[in-house]
GROMACS .gro file of C-alpha atoms in nm:
model
  505
    1MET     CA    1  10.122   1.632   2.427
    2ASP     CA    2   9.991   1.544   2.097
    3LEU     CA    3  10.194   1.262   1.974
    4THR     CA    4  10.010   1.251   1.647
    5PRO     CA    5  10.302   1.466   1.457
    6VAL     CA    6  10.559   1.245   1.614
    7LEU     CA    7  10.391   0.928   1.481
    8ASP     CA    8  10.339   1.117   1.133
    9GLY     CA    9  10.733   1.181   1.140
   10PHE     CA   10  10.790   0.792   1.169
   11ALA     CA   11  10.564   0.771   0.845
   12VAL     CA   12  10.809   1.043   0.667
   13VAL     CA   13  11.146   0.874   0.763
   14LEU     CA   14  11.016   0.540   0.690
   15GLU     CA   15  10.993   0.622   0.329
   16PRO     CA   16  11.234   0.453   0.142
   17THR     CA   17  11.417   0.728  -0.008
   18ASN     CA   18  11.437   0.921   0.353
   19LEU     CA   19  11.559   0.597   0.453
   20LEU     CA   20  11.830   0.553   0.179
   21TYR     CA   21  11.977   0.912   0.242
   22CYS     CA   22  11.985   0.834   0.623
   23LEU     CA   23  12.187   0.575   0.564
   24LEU     CA   24  12.387   0.760   0.309
   25GLY     CA   25  12.434   1.011   0.571
   26VAL     CA   26  12.559   0.810   0.845
   27VAL     CA   27  12.804   0.627   0.613
   28ILE     CA   28  12.937   0.956   0.468
   29GLY     CA   29  12.957   1.094   0.833
   30MET     CA   30  13.175   0.835   0.986
   31LEU     CA   31  13.404   0.853   0.657
   32ILE     CA   32  13.457   1.204   0.736
   33GLY     CA   33  13.540   1.125   1.099
   34VAL     CA   34  13.802   0.877   0.988
   35LEU     CA   35  13.948   1.128   0.744
   36PRO     CA   36  14.127   1.402   1.045
   37GLY     CA   37  14.088   1.742   1.012
   38LEU     CA   38  13.799   1.814   0.698
   39GLY     CA   39  13.491   1.764   0.966
   40PRO     CA   40  13.137   1.790   0.917
   41ALA     CA   41  13.096   2.157   0.890
   42ALA     CA   42  13.377   2.127   0.569
   43THR     CA   43  13.160   1.815   0.404
   44ILE     CA   44  12.817   1.956   0.459
   45ALA     CA   45  12.909   2.274   0.286
   46VAL     CA   46  13.073   2.096   0.008
   47LEU     CA   47  12.758   1.874  -0.040
   48LEU     CA   48  12.533   2.160  -0.010
   49PRO     CA   49  12.479   2.147  -0.400
   50LEU     CA   50  12.390   1.785  -0.414
   51THR     CA   51  12.112   1.830  -0.192
   52PHE     CA   52  11.921   2.097  -0.400
   53SER     CA   53  11.750   1.820  -0.636
   54VAL     CA   54  11.585   1.654  -0.331
   55GLU     CA   55  11.287   1.762  -0.099
   56PRO     CA   56  11.379   1.983   0.207
   57VAL     CA   57  11.329   1.699   0.483
   58THR     CA   58  11.537   1.435   0.309
   59ALA     CA   59  11.826   1.706   0.215
   60ILE     CA   60  11.817   1.783   0.605
   61ILE     CA   61  11.800   1.411   0.729
   62LEU     CA   62  12.115   1.345   0.495
   63LEU     CA   63  12.299   1.656   0.649
   64ALA     CA   64  12.191   1.545   0.998
   65GLY     CA   65  12.356   1.200   0.937
   66ILE     CA   66  12.664   1.303   0.804
   67PHE     CA   67  12.669   1.551   1.142
   68TYR     CA   68  12.609   1.278   1.433
   69GLY     CA   69  12.784   1.020   1.227
   70ALA     CA   70  13.117   1.193   1.193
   71GLN     CA   71  13.131   1.193   1.592
   72TYR     CA   72  13.201   0.835   1.581
   73GLY     CA   73  13.397   0.816   1.294
   74GLY     CA   74  13.680   1.059   1.491
   75THR     CA   75  13.662   0.791   1.763
   76ILE     CA   76  13.812   0.485   1.508
   77THR     CA   77  14.122   0.660   1.429
   78SER     CA   78  14.149   0.832   1.790
   79VAL     CA   79  14.138   0.444   1.946
   80LEU     CA   80  14.399   0.280   1.686
   81LEU     CA   81  14.643   0.557   1.574
   82ARG     CA   82  14.604   0.819   1.843
   83LEU     CA   83  14.502   1.050   1.566
   84PRO     CA   84  14.155   1.240   1.648
   85GLY     CA   85  13.957   1.223   1.319
   86GLU     CA   86  13.734   1.540   1.487
   87ALA     CA   87  13.834   1.784   1.741
   88SER     CA   88  13.520   1.610   1.984
   89SER     CA   89  13.736   1.314   1.978
   90VAL     CA   90  14.069   1.456   2.108
   91VAL     CA   91  13.967   1.387   2.442
   92THR     CA   92  13.925   0.993   2.333
   93VAL     CA   93  14.270   0.961   2.278
   94PHE     CA   94  14.373   0.974   2.615
   95ASP     CA   95  14.242   0.656   2.749
   96GLY     CA   96  14.118   0.497   2.433
   97TYR     CA   97  14.498   0.490   2.276
   98ALA     CA   98  14.592   0.360   2.656
   99LEU     CA   99  14.356   0.048   2.593
  100ALA     CA  100  14.462  -0.034   2.228
  101ARG     CA  101  14.832  -0.031   2.348
  102ARG     CA  102  14.709  -0.289   2.604
  103GLY     CA  103  14.563  -0.513   2.316
  104ARG     CA  104  14.190  -0.375   2.397
  105ALA     CA  105  14.114  -0.160   2.134
  106GLY     CA  106  13.780  -0.365   2.079
  107THR     CA  107  13.692  -0.297   2.428
  108ALA     CA  108  13.738   0.101   2.364
  109LEU     CA  109  13.554   0.103   2.021
  110GLY     CA  110  13.266  -0.117   2.178
  111ILE     CA  111  13.214   0.147   2.462
  112ALA     CA  112  13.262   0.388   2.273
  113ALA     CA  113  12.995   0.280   2.014
  114ILE     CA  114  12.715   0.186   2.288
  115GLY     CA  115  12.802   0.539   2.446
  116SER     CA  116  12.709   0.695   2.139
  117PHE     CA  117  12.417   0.514   2.110
  118ILE     CA  118  12.292   0.599   2.453
  119GLY     CA  119  12.380   0.962   2.447
  120GLY     CA  120  12.205   0.999   2.101
  121THR     CA  121  11.889   0.814   2.218
  122VAL     CA  122  11.863   0.995   2.553
  123ALA     CA  123  11.921   1.365   2.339
  124ILE     CA  124  11.632   1.235   2.103
  125VAL     CA  125  11.399   1.125   2.357
  126ALA     CA  126  11.450   1.466   2.564
  127MET     CA  127  11.473   1.637   2.246
  128THR     CA  128  11.114   1.523   2.151
  129PHE     CA  129  10.974   1.668   2.445
  130VAL     CA  130  11.150   1.964   2.501
  131ALA     CA  131  11.185   2.103   2.130
  132PRO     CA  132  10.810   2.151   2.119
  133LEU     CA  133  10.785   2.345   2.476
  134VAL     CA  134  11.086   2.590   2.386
  135ALA     CA  135  10.901   2.645   2.040
  136GLY     CA  136  10.591   2.738   2.203
  137PHE     CA  137  10.785   2.962   2.440
  138ALA     CA  138  10.954   3.132   2.171
  139LEU     CA  139  10.661   3.242   1.994
  140ASP     CA  140  10.681   3.504   2.266
  141PHE     CA  141  10.983   3.619   2.128
  142GLY     CA  142  10.976   3.977   1.945
  143PRO     CA  143  11.261   4.201   1.766
  144PRO     CA  144  11.412   4.266   2.096
  145GLU     CA  145  11.423   3.896   2.210
  146TYR     CA  146  11.571   3.824   1.885
  147THR     CA  147  11.840   4.115   1.917
  148ALA     CA  148  11.967   3.988   2.276
  149LEU     CA  149  11.941   3.593   2.169
  150ALA     CA  150  12.167   3.706   1.858
  151LEU     CA  151  12.387   3.887   2.057
  152LEU     CA  152  12.440   3.646   2.351
  153GLY     CA  153  12.459   3.377   2.082
  154ILE     CA  154  12.722   3.542   1.910
  155LEU     CA  155  12.937   3.618   2.226
  156LEU     CA  156  12.889   3.295   2.359
  157VAL     CA  157  13.034   3.111   2.034
  158ALA     CA  158  13.335   3.344   2.029
  159THR     CA  159  13.422   3.304   2.379
  160VAL     CA  160  13.402   2.952   2.403
  161SER     CA  161  13.549   2.881   2.058
  162GLY     CA  162  13.903   2.736   2.022
  163GLY     CA  163  14.228   2.970   1.944
  164GLY     CA  164  14.176   3.176   2.208
  165LYS     CA  165  13.895   3.441   2.290
  166VAL     CA  166  14.041   3.762   2.131
  167LYS     CA  167  14.137   3.561   1.818
  168ALA     CA  168  13.749   3.465   1.814
  169LEU     CA  169  13.603   3.795   1.901
  170VAL     CA  170  13.827   3.898   1.604
  171ALA     CA  171  13.684   3.616   1.376
  172ALA     CA  172  13.314   3.704   1.495
  173ALA     CA  173  13.348   4.082   1.412
  174ILE     CA  174  13.493   4.011   1.036
  175GLY     CA  175  13.177   3.768   1.035
  176LEU     CA  176  12.965   4.060   1.116
  177LEU     CA  177  13.168   4.307   0.867
  178LEU     CA  178  13.057   4.053   0.591
  179ALA     CA  179  12.696   4.051   0.682
  180THR     CA  180  12.668   4.404   0.624
  181VAL     CA  181  12.779   4.387   0.235
  182GLY     CA  182  12.492   4.483   0.041
  183ARG     CA  183  12.192   4.717  -0.004
  184ASP     CA  184  12.074   4.812   0.355
  185GLY     CA  185  11.727   4.664   0.416
  186PHE     CA  186  11.610   4.988   0.563
  187THR     CA  187  11.740   5.256   0.318
  188GLY     CA  188  11.825   5.110   0.024
  189ALA     CA  189  12.210   5.229   0.031
  190GLU     CA  190  12.463   5.021  -0.104
  191ARG     CA  191  12.750   4.924   0.170
  192PHE     CA  192  13.084   4.801   0.076
  193THR     CA  193  12.988   4.699  -0.275
  194PHE     CA  194  13.255   4.902  -0.454
  195ASP     CA  195  13.023   4.978  -0.718
  196SER     CA  196  12.980   4.583  -0.794
  197LEU     CA  197  12.670   4.487  -0.902
  198ALA     CA  198  12.744   4.098  -0.792
  199LEU     CA  199  12.766   4.256  -0.426
  200SER     CA  200  12.477   4.437  -0.433
  201ASP     CA  201  12.230   4.165  -0.312
  202GLY     CA  202  12.540   4.092  -0.013
  203LEU     CA  203  12.743   3.784   0.002
  204ASP     CA  204  12.593   3.454  -0.040
  205PHE     CA  205  12.658   3.189   0.232
  206VAL     CA  206  12.739   2.893   0.034
  207PRO     CA  207  13.071   3.036  -0.115
  208ILE     CA  208  13.160   3.162   0.230
  209ALA     CA  209  13.113   2.818   0.380
  210MET     CA  210  13.259   2.606   0.100
  211GLY     CA  211  13.570   2.837   0.068
  212LEU     CA  212  13.632   2.846   0.500
  213PHE     CA  213  13.525   2.516   0.556
  214GLY     CA  214  13.595   2.290   0.230
  215LEU     CA  215  13.902   2.492   0.029
  216GLY     CA  216  14.050   2.651   0.344
  217GLU     CA  217  14.048   2.297   0.522
  218ILE     CA  218  14.214   2.107   0.215
  219LEU     CA  219  14.461   2.377   0.193
  220HIS     CA  220  14.535   2.330   0.555
  221ASN     CA  221  14.510   1.957   0.560
  222LEU     CA  222  14.803   1.905   0.284
  223GLU     CA  223  15.027   2.105   0.476
  224GLN     CA  224  14.961   1.901   0.794
  225ARG     CA  225  14.942   1.537   0.643
  226HIS     CA  226  15.328   1.540   0.625
  227ARG     CA  227  15.382   1.365   0.939
  228ALA     CA  228  15.396   0.941   0.931
  229VAL     CA  229  15.108   0.758   1.050
  230SER     CA  230  15.169   0.433   1.272
  231ALA     CA  231  15.017   0.143   1.196
  232PRO     CA  232  14.689   0.071   1.339
  233ALA     CA  233  14.598  -0.144   1.665
  234ARG     CA  234  14.429  -0.485   1.605
  235VAL     CA  235  14.063  -0.489   1.699
  236THR     CA  236  13.947  -0.820   1.876
  237ASP     CA  237  13.678  -0.857   2.131
  238VAL     CA  238  13.444  -0.568   2.021
  239TRP     CA  239  13.196  -0.636   2.263
  240PRO     CA  240  13.251  -0.529   2.626
  241SER     CA  241  13.281  -0.719   2.947
  242ARG     CA  242  12.967  -0.703   3.209
  243LYS     CA  243  13.236  -0.544   3.433
  244ASP     CA  244  13.331  -0.280   3.178
  245LEU     CA  245  12.995  -0.202   3.136
  246ARG     CA  246  12.909  -0.155   3.508
  247THR     CA  247  13.221   0.071   3.524
  248ALA     CA  248  13.092   0.270   3.243
  249SER     CA  249  12.734   0.253   3.340
  250GLY     CA  250  12.758   0.579   3.528
  251ALA     CA  251  12.954   0.777   3.268
  252PHE     CA  252  12.672   0.692   3.027
  253GLY     CA  253  12.422   0.864   3.217
  254ARG     CA  254  12.639   1.189   3.332
  255GLY     CA  255  12.763   1.198   2.975
  256SER     CA  256  12.421   1.218   2.802
  257VAL     CA  257  12.322   1.477   3.077
  258ILE     CA  258  12.616   1.690   3.051
  259GLY     CA  259  12.623   1.676   2.633
  260PHE     CA  260  12.253   1.750   2.627
  261ALA     CA  261  12.278   2.055   2.829
  262LEU     CA  262  12.564   2.192   2.688
  263GLY     CA  263  12.465   2.102   2.289
  264VAL     CA  264  12.144   2.307   2.333
  265LEU     CA  265  12.382   2.616   2.459
  266PRO     CA  266  12.529   2.809   2.178
  267GLY     CA  267  12.898   2.770   2.159
  268GLY     CA  268  12.883   2.453   2.389
  269GLY     CA  269  12.894   2.181   2.079
  270ALA     CA  270  13.031   1.821   2.094
  271THR     CA  271  13.383   1.930   2.175
  272LEU     CA  272  13.295   2.142   2.483
  273SER     CA  273  13.084   1.861   2.605
  274SER     CA  274  13.352   1.559   2.563
  275LEU     CA  275  13.577   1.773   2.785
  276ALA     CA  276  13.338   1.876   3.022
  277ALA     CA  277  13.218   1.515   3.063
  278TYR     CA  278  13.580   1.391   3.077
  279GLY     CA  279  13.673   1.594   3.354
  280VAL     CA  280  13.345   1.493   3.564
  281GLU     CA  281  13.442   1.144   3.558
  282LYS     CA  282  13.824   1.218   3.664
  283ARG     CA  283  13.700   1.433   3.976
  284ARG     CA  284  13.425   1.192   4.075
  285SER     CA  285  13.702   0.865   4.049
  286LYS     CA  286  13.832   0.744   4.356
  287HIS     CA  287  14.133   0.664   4.124
  288PRO     CA  288  14.199   0.957   3.924
  289GLU     CA  289  14.531   0.858   3.815
  290ARG     CA  290  14.371   0.566   3.606
  291PHE     CA  291  14.247   0.816   3.358
  292GLY     CA  292  14.521   0.873   3.055
  293ASN     CA  293  14.629   0.503   3.112
  294GLY     CA  294  14.320   0.321   2.976
  295ALA     CA  295  14.006   0.401   3.214
  296VAL     CA  296  13.727   0.299   3.032
  297GLU     CA  297  13.506   0.572   3.194
  298GLY     CA  298  13.755   0.806   2.968
  299VAL     CA  299  13.615   0.646   2.678
  300ALA     CA  300  13.261   0.649   2.765
  301ALA     CA  301  13.195   0.983   2.900
  302PRO     CA  302  13.352   1.175   2.624
  303GLU     CA  303  13.181   0.954   2.360
  304THR     CA  304  12.815   0.950   2.519
  305ALA     CA  305  12.855   1.320   2.562
  306ASN     CA  306  12.957   1.424   2.211
  307ASN     CA  307  12.711   1.238   2.057
  308ALA     CA  308  12.428   1.419   2.271
  309ALA     CA  309  12.521   1.737   2.208
  310ALA     CA  310  12.552   1.662   1.846
  311THR     CA  311  12.156   1.593   1.889
  312SER     CA  312  12.086   1.871   2.104
  313SER     CA  313  12.190   2.151   1.905
  314PHE     CA  314  11.910   2.112   1.649
  315ILE     CA  315  11.694   2.207   1.919
  316PRO     CA  316  11.834   2.615   1.922
  317LEU     CA  317  11.840   2.584   1.564
  318LEU     CA  318  11.506   2.444   1.447
  319THR     CA  319  11.287   2.642   1.731
  320LEU     CA  320  11.485   2.957   1.773
  321GLY     CA  321  11.661   2.950   1.409
  322ILE     CA  322  11.975   3.010   1.632
  323PRO     CA  323  12.296   2.785   1.501
  324ALA     CA  324  12.464   2.632   1.814
  325ASN     CA  325  12.786   2.594   1.640
  326ALA     CA  326  13.008   2.623   1.299
  327THR     CA  327  12.806   2.297   1.148
  328MET     CA  328  12.480   2.416   1.243
  329ALA     CA  329  12.505   2.724   1.052
  330VAL     CA  330  12.570   2.544   0.751
  331ILE     CA  331  12.278   2.334   0.807
  332PHE     CA  332  12.091   2.637   0.871
  333GLY     CA  333  12.235   2.798   0.540
  334ALA     CA  334  12.085   2.451   0.349
  335LEU     CA  335  11.741   2.514   0.530
  336LEU     CA  336  11.714   2.849   0.369
  337ILE     CA  337  11.848   2.757   0.036
  338GLN     CA  338  11.523   2.477   0.036
  339GLY     CA  339  11.309   2.746   0.150
  340VAL     CA  340  11.243   2.688   0.504
  341THR     CA  341  11.288   2.945   0.779
  342PRO     CA  342  11.406   2.762   1.094
  343GLY     CA  343  11.216   2.911   1.406
  344PRO     CA  344  10.954   2.866   1.636
  345LEU     CA  345  10.670   2.834   1.358
  346LEU     CA  346  10.797   2.556   1.212
  347VAL     CA  347  10.697   2.276   1.448
  348SER     CA  348  10.344   2.385   1.397
  349GLU     CA  349  10.352   2.500   1.031
  350ASP     CA  350  10.606   2.209   0.902
  351PRO     CA  351  10.559   1.935   1.110
  352GLU     CA  352  10.649   1.667   0.856
  353LEU     CA  353  10.995   1.861   0.822
  354PHE     CA  354  11.044   1.924   1.174
  355TRP     CA  355  10.912   1.543   1.306
  356GLY     CA  356  11.078   1.375   1.011
  357VAL     CA  357  11.461   1.522   1.068
  358VAL     CA  358  11.395   1.475   1.470
  359ASN     CA  359  11.306   1.082   1.417
  360SER     CA  360  11.532   1.009   1.165
  361MET     CA  361  11.817   1.027   1.433
  362TYR     CA  362  11.669   0.724   1.598
  363ILE     CA  363  11.718   0.546   1.262
  364GLY     CA  364  12.050   0.702   1.234
  365ASN     CA  365  12.170   0.577   1.597
  366ILE     CA  366  12.048   0.225   1.530
  367LEU     CA  367  12.230   0.221   1.175
  368LEU     CA  368  12.564   0.368   1.362
  369LEU     CA  369  12.556   0.106   1.635
  370ILE     CA  370  12.533  -0.194   1.392
  371MET     CA  371  12.762  -0.072   1.128
  372SER     CA  372  13.021   0.088   1.332
  373ILE     CA  373  13.198  -0.208   1.464
  374PRO     CA  374  13.195  -0.446   1.112
  375MET     CA  375  13.346  -0.110   0.918
  376VAL     CA  376  13.619  -0.037   1.126
  377GLY     CA  377  13.885  -0.238   0.898
  378VAL     CA  378  13.722  -0.042   0.604
  379PHE     CA  379  13.760   0.277   0.741
  380VAL     CA  380  14.137   0.213   0.860
  381LYS     CA  381  14.211   0.137   0.490
  382ILE     CA  382  14.081   0.460   0.381
  383LEU     CA  383  14.341   0.611   0.577
  384ARG     CA  384  14.602   0.485   0.322
  385VAL     CA  385  14.478   0.675   0.048
  386ARG     CA  386  14.732   0.949  -0.041
  387ALA     CA  387  14.578   1.324   0.070
  388THR     CA  388  14.714   1.411  -0.303
  389ILE     CA  389  14.452   1.199  -0.451
  390LEU     CA  390  14.176   1.288  -0.230
  391ALA     CA  391  14.251   1.697  -0.249
  392PRO     CA  392  14.220   1.732  -0.596
  393ILE     CA  393  13.874   1.527  -0.595
  394THR     CA  394  13.751   1.760  -0.366
  395VAL     CA  395  13.845   2.104  -0.462
  396LEU     CA  396  13.688   1.983  -0.807
  397ILE     CA  397  13.348   1.892  -0.640
  398THR     CA  398  13.357   2.196  -0.436
  399LEU     CA  399  13.414   2.436  -0.752
  400VAL     CA  400  13.132   2.270  -0.947
  401GLY     CA  401  12.902   2.253  -0.659
  402VAL     CA  402  12.912   2.638  -0.629
  403TYR     CA  403  12.863   2.775  -0.962
  404THR     CA  404  12.559   2.531  -0.991
  405VAL     CA  405  12.410   2.718  -0.713
  406ASN     CA  406  12.360   3.028  -0.898
  407ASN     CA  407  12.571   2.957  -1.229
  408SER     CA  408  12.796   3.244  -1.111
  409VAL     CA  409  13.161   3.264  -1.193
  410PHE     CA  410  13.181   3.524  -0.947
  411ASP     CA  411  13.087   3.283  -0.693
  412ILE     CA  412  13.372   3.070  -0.763
  413GLY     CA  413  13.601   3.360  -0.705
  414LEU     CA  414  13.449   3.426  -0.401
  415VAL     CA  415  13.520   3.046  -0.286
  416VAL     CA  416  13.917   3.105  -0.368
  417VAL     CA  417  13.922   3.405  -0.154
  418PHE     CA  418  13.776   3.255   0.122
  419GLY     CA  419  13.958   2.941   0.110
  420ALA     CA  420  14.303   3.136   0.140
  421LEU     CA  421  14.133   3.323   0.383
  422GLY     CA  422  14.034   2.992   0.600
  423TYR     CA  423  14.374   2.888   0.528
  424LEU     CA  424  14.537   3.209   0.687
  425MET     CA  425  14.321   3.186   0.965
  426LYS     CA  426  14.412   2.802   1.084
  427LYS     CA  427  14.806   2.887   0.988
  428LEU     CA  428  14.744   3.188   1.238
  429GLY     CA  429  14.539   2.987   1.502
  430PHE     CA  430  14.191   3.177   1.419
  431GLU     CA  431  13.898   2.926   1.400
  432PRO     CA  432  13.665   3.002   1.089
  433GLY     CA  433  13.372   2.896   1.318
  434PRO     CA  434  13.291   3.213   1.503
  435LEU     CA  435  13.329   3.399   1.173
  436VAL     CA  436  13.052   3.188   0.981
  437LEU     CA  437  12.822   3.199   1.305
  438ALA     CA  438  12.840   3.577   1.319
  439PHE     CA  439  12.788   3.639   0.956
  440VAL     CA  440  12.480   3.381   0.950
  441LEU     CA  441  12.313   3.569   1.259
  442GLY     CA  442  12.455   3.927   1.184
  443ALA     CA  443  12.168   3.993   0.961
  444MET     CA  444  11.934   3.904   1.206
  445LEU     CA  445  12.105   4.116   1.475
  446GLU     CA  446  12.098   4.435   1.263
  447THR     CA  447  11.706   4.365   1.168
  448SER     CA  448  11.577   4.271   1.482
  449LEU     CA  449  11.795   4.581   1.651
  450ARG     CA  450  11.683   4.838   1.430
  451ARG     CA  451  11.333   4.742   1.439
  452SER     CA  452  11.378   4.730   1.804
  453LEU     CA  453  11.482   5.069   1.835
  454LEU     CA  454  11.205   5.196   1.591
  455LEU     CA  455  10.965   5.020   1.813
  456PHE     CA  456  11.109   5.213   2.148
  457GLY     CA  457  11.141   5.533   1.959
  458GLY     CA  458  11.548   5.504   2.014
  459ASP     CA  459  11.574   5.433   2.348
  460PRO     CA  460  11.799   5.121   2.435
  461ALA     CA  461  11.653   5.104   2.775
  462GLY     CA  462  11.340   4.959   2.622
  463PHE     CA  463  11.521   4.600   2.600
  464LEU     CA  464  11.555   4.599   2.992
  465ALA     CA  465  11.191   4.690   3.041
  466ARG     CA  466  11.094   4.360   2.847
  467PRO     CA  467  11.123   4.044   3.066
  468ILE     CA  468  11.287   3.782   2.822
  469SER     CA  469  11.548   4.041   2.652
  470GLY     CA  470  11.636   4.174   2.981
  471VAL     CA  471  11.718   3.853   3.125
  472LEU     CA  472  11.909   3.765   2.789
  473LEU     CA  473  12.083   4.079   2.781
  474THR     CA  474  12.167   4.057   3.214
  475ALA     CA  475  12.343   3.674   3.097
  476PHE     CA  476  12.502   3.883   2.805
  477LEU     CA  477  12.678   4.107   3.068
  478ALA     CA  478  12.765   3.848   3.308
  479VAL     CA  479  12.962   3.659   3.008
  480VAL     CA  480  13.129   3.977   2.935
  481LEU     CA  481  13.209   4.085   3.288
  482LEU     CA  482  13.267   3.795   3.488
  483PRO     CA  483  13.637   3.682   3.338
  484LEU     CA  484  13.704   4.058   3.431
  485VAL     CA  485  13.601   4.065   3.747
  486ALA     CA  486  13.762   3.712   3.797
  487ALA     CA  487  14.085   3.845   3.676
  488LEU     CA  488  14.062   4.165   3.871
  489TRP     CA  489  14.008   3.901   4.208
  490ARG     CA  490  14.304   3.718   4.124
  491ARG     CA  491  14.515   4.029   4.098
  492ARG     CA  492  14.398   4.137   4.452
  493ARG     CA  493  14.474   3.802   4.567
  494ARG     CA  494  14.823   3.811   4.427
  495ALA     CA  495  14.923   4.134   4.537
  496PRO     CA  496  14.930   4.065   4.945
  497ALA     CA  497  15.111   3.725   4.868
  498GLU     CA  498  15.420   3.909   4.670
  499ASP     CA  499  15.393   4.158   4.952
  500ARG     CA  500  15.462   3.933   5.224
  501VAL     CA  501  15.742   3.778   4.979
  502LYS     CA  502  15.921   4.097   4.955
  503GLU     CA  503  15.909   4.205   5.366
  504THR     CA  504  16.066   3.840   5.445
  505LEU     CA  505  16.330   3.945   5.162
   0.00000   0.00000   0.00000
């Protein structure tokens, strides 16, 4: 492997402007992680217009910093207030808050900070070597392979998303439908435009993301913030003892591996990784009853895993052009707006951007470790700011920002419409993530599918004749059929047991 582009990437990130934006991204991410409910996807969507005036590499460094910075920010309220600021920090509540109630809040936050640093750093090192290999492998991808990959990505995201599989699939179907709005790229026919010139070029990603994640989340959070919040626990003795570090060392290693592996998969992400890592530690423990009552491993494992996953999720985005989760979908939109097309050619054609973004994560993780503990007091004070003050400011930034993209009043109307849709989805238990991901992947899926059918003369069996697309479609069928087979197996096993019960009666 030629390390020259990697070293050149450090030269890019060490430029004063890029360092400043890396620091800014990490700080904003931590702040957003502290504020329950808003999340990195919503924040990045709101801040998209602010990145238009800077270089692409600077913009993505900022947005990446927000993403992995938010993973630790959510830990602070999970430990101190039993209030997860991020979905990936829900598992940390179990043992983090229990430690805080025993007067060990500082230990929990210290373990979380160290775990976040280790998980992120391990994932970045692995990403440095794995991402170019994935990009080289992806050069063999043609329309059939991208069709199968997009289809598998949409299905995986939908089936592992929160809110239930059926609801996630419905949301993904709506996203695919929205992706068809506008002129047909092959025939020029208009679809679902209702004779509107504003819709003839299709729906823009920015109003959809800002509406669903920005305005929709704000409306939902205002409704949820009527419950009282308890006073935060005191933070003392932040640095963990040697005993705590020895106890957590295995969890650090296993959490890094689990987080990296699941973060690469579409739909894996930080939340699933933290759950999986916590479950592994509890099963391995000789005293599983400690978990939920203040086990140090119960904080170390999920915090290491969610940061590793947040980093590794950039691999499919940058090398394949496939966003692995909702936040990656928003960053994908930011790259396209900046004129950068993610994919296998990005490593070779724009190495400064690729390695600049990757290497910025080394710096960002160090900044995160340095700032995480000293700024705890500041972050806790932010929780006392009323939502009625923060919400109007955020809404104003959202509407002004979306107008500046195309100078279009129609886009403001779209934000309002999708904001109402996002609010209703949250109320009814639908996650907006599968919708946005399906919308992003929908155009790729349709274009690749139609090109593939032209290539195969209309014969769909051609997908199975190619090795890569055949394997991906087999994986797709496995994801679809395995739950059905498992349900039938459980039903068959249950039937004889019920018959025996009837016979005894």
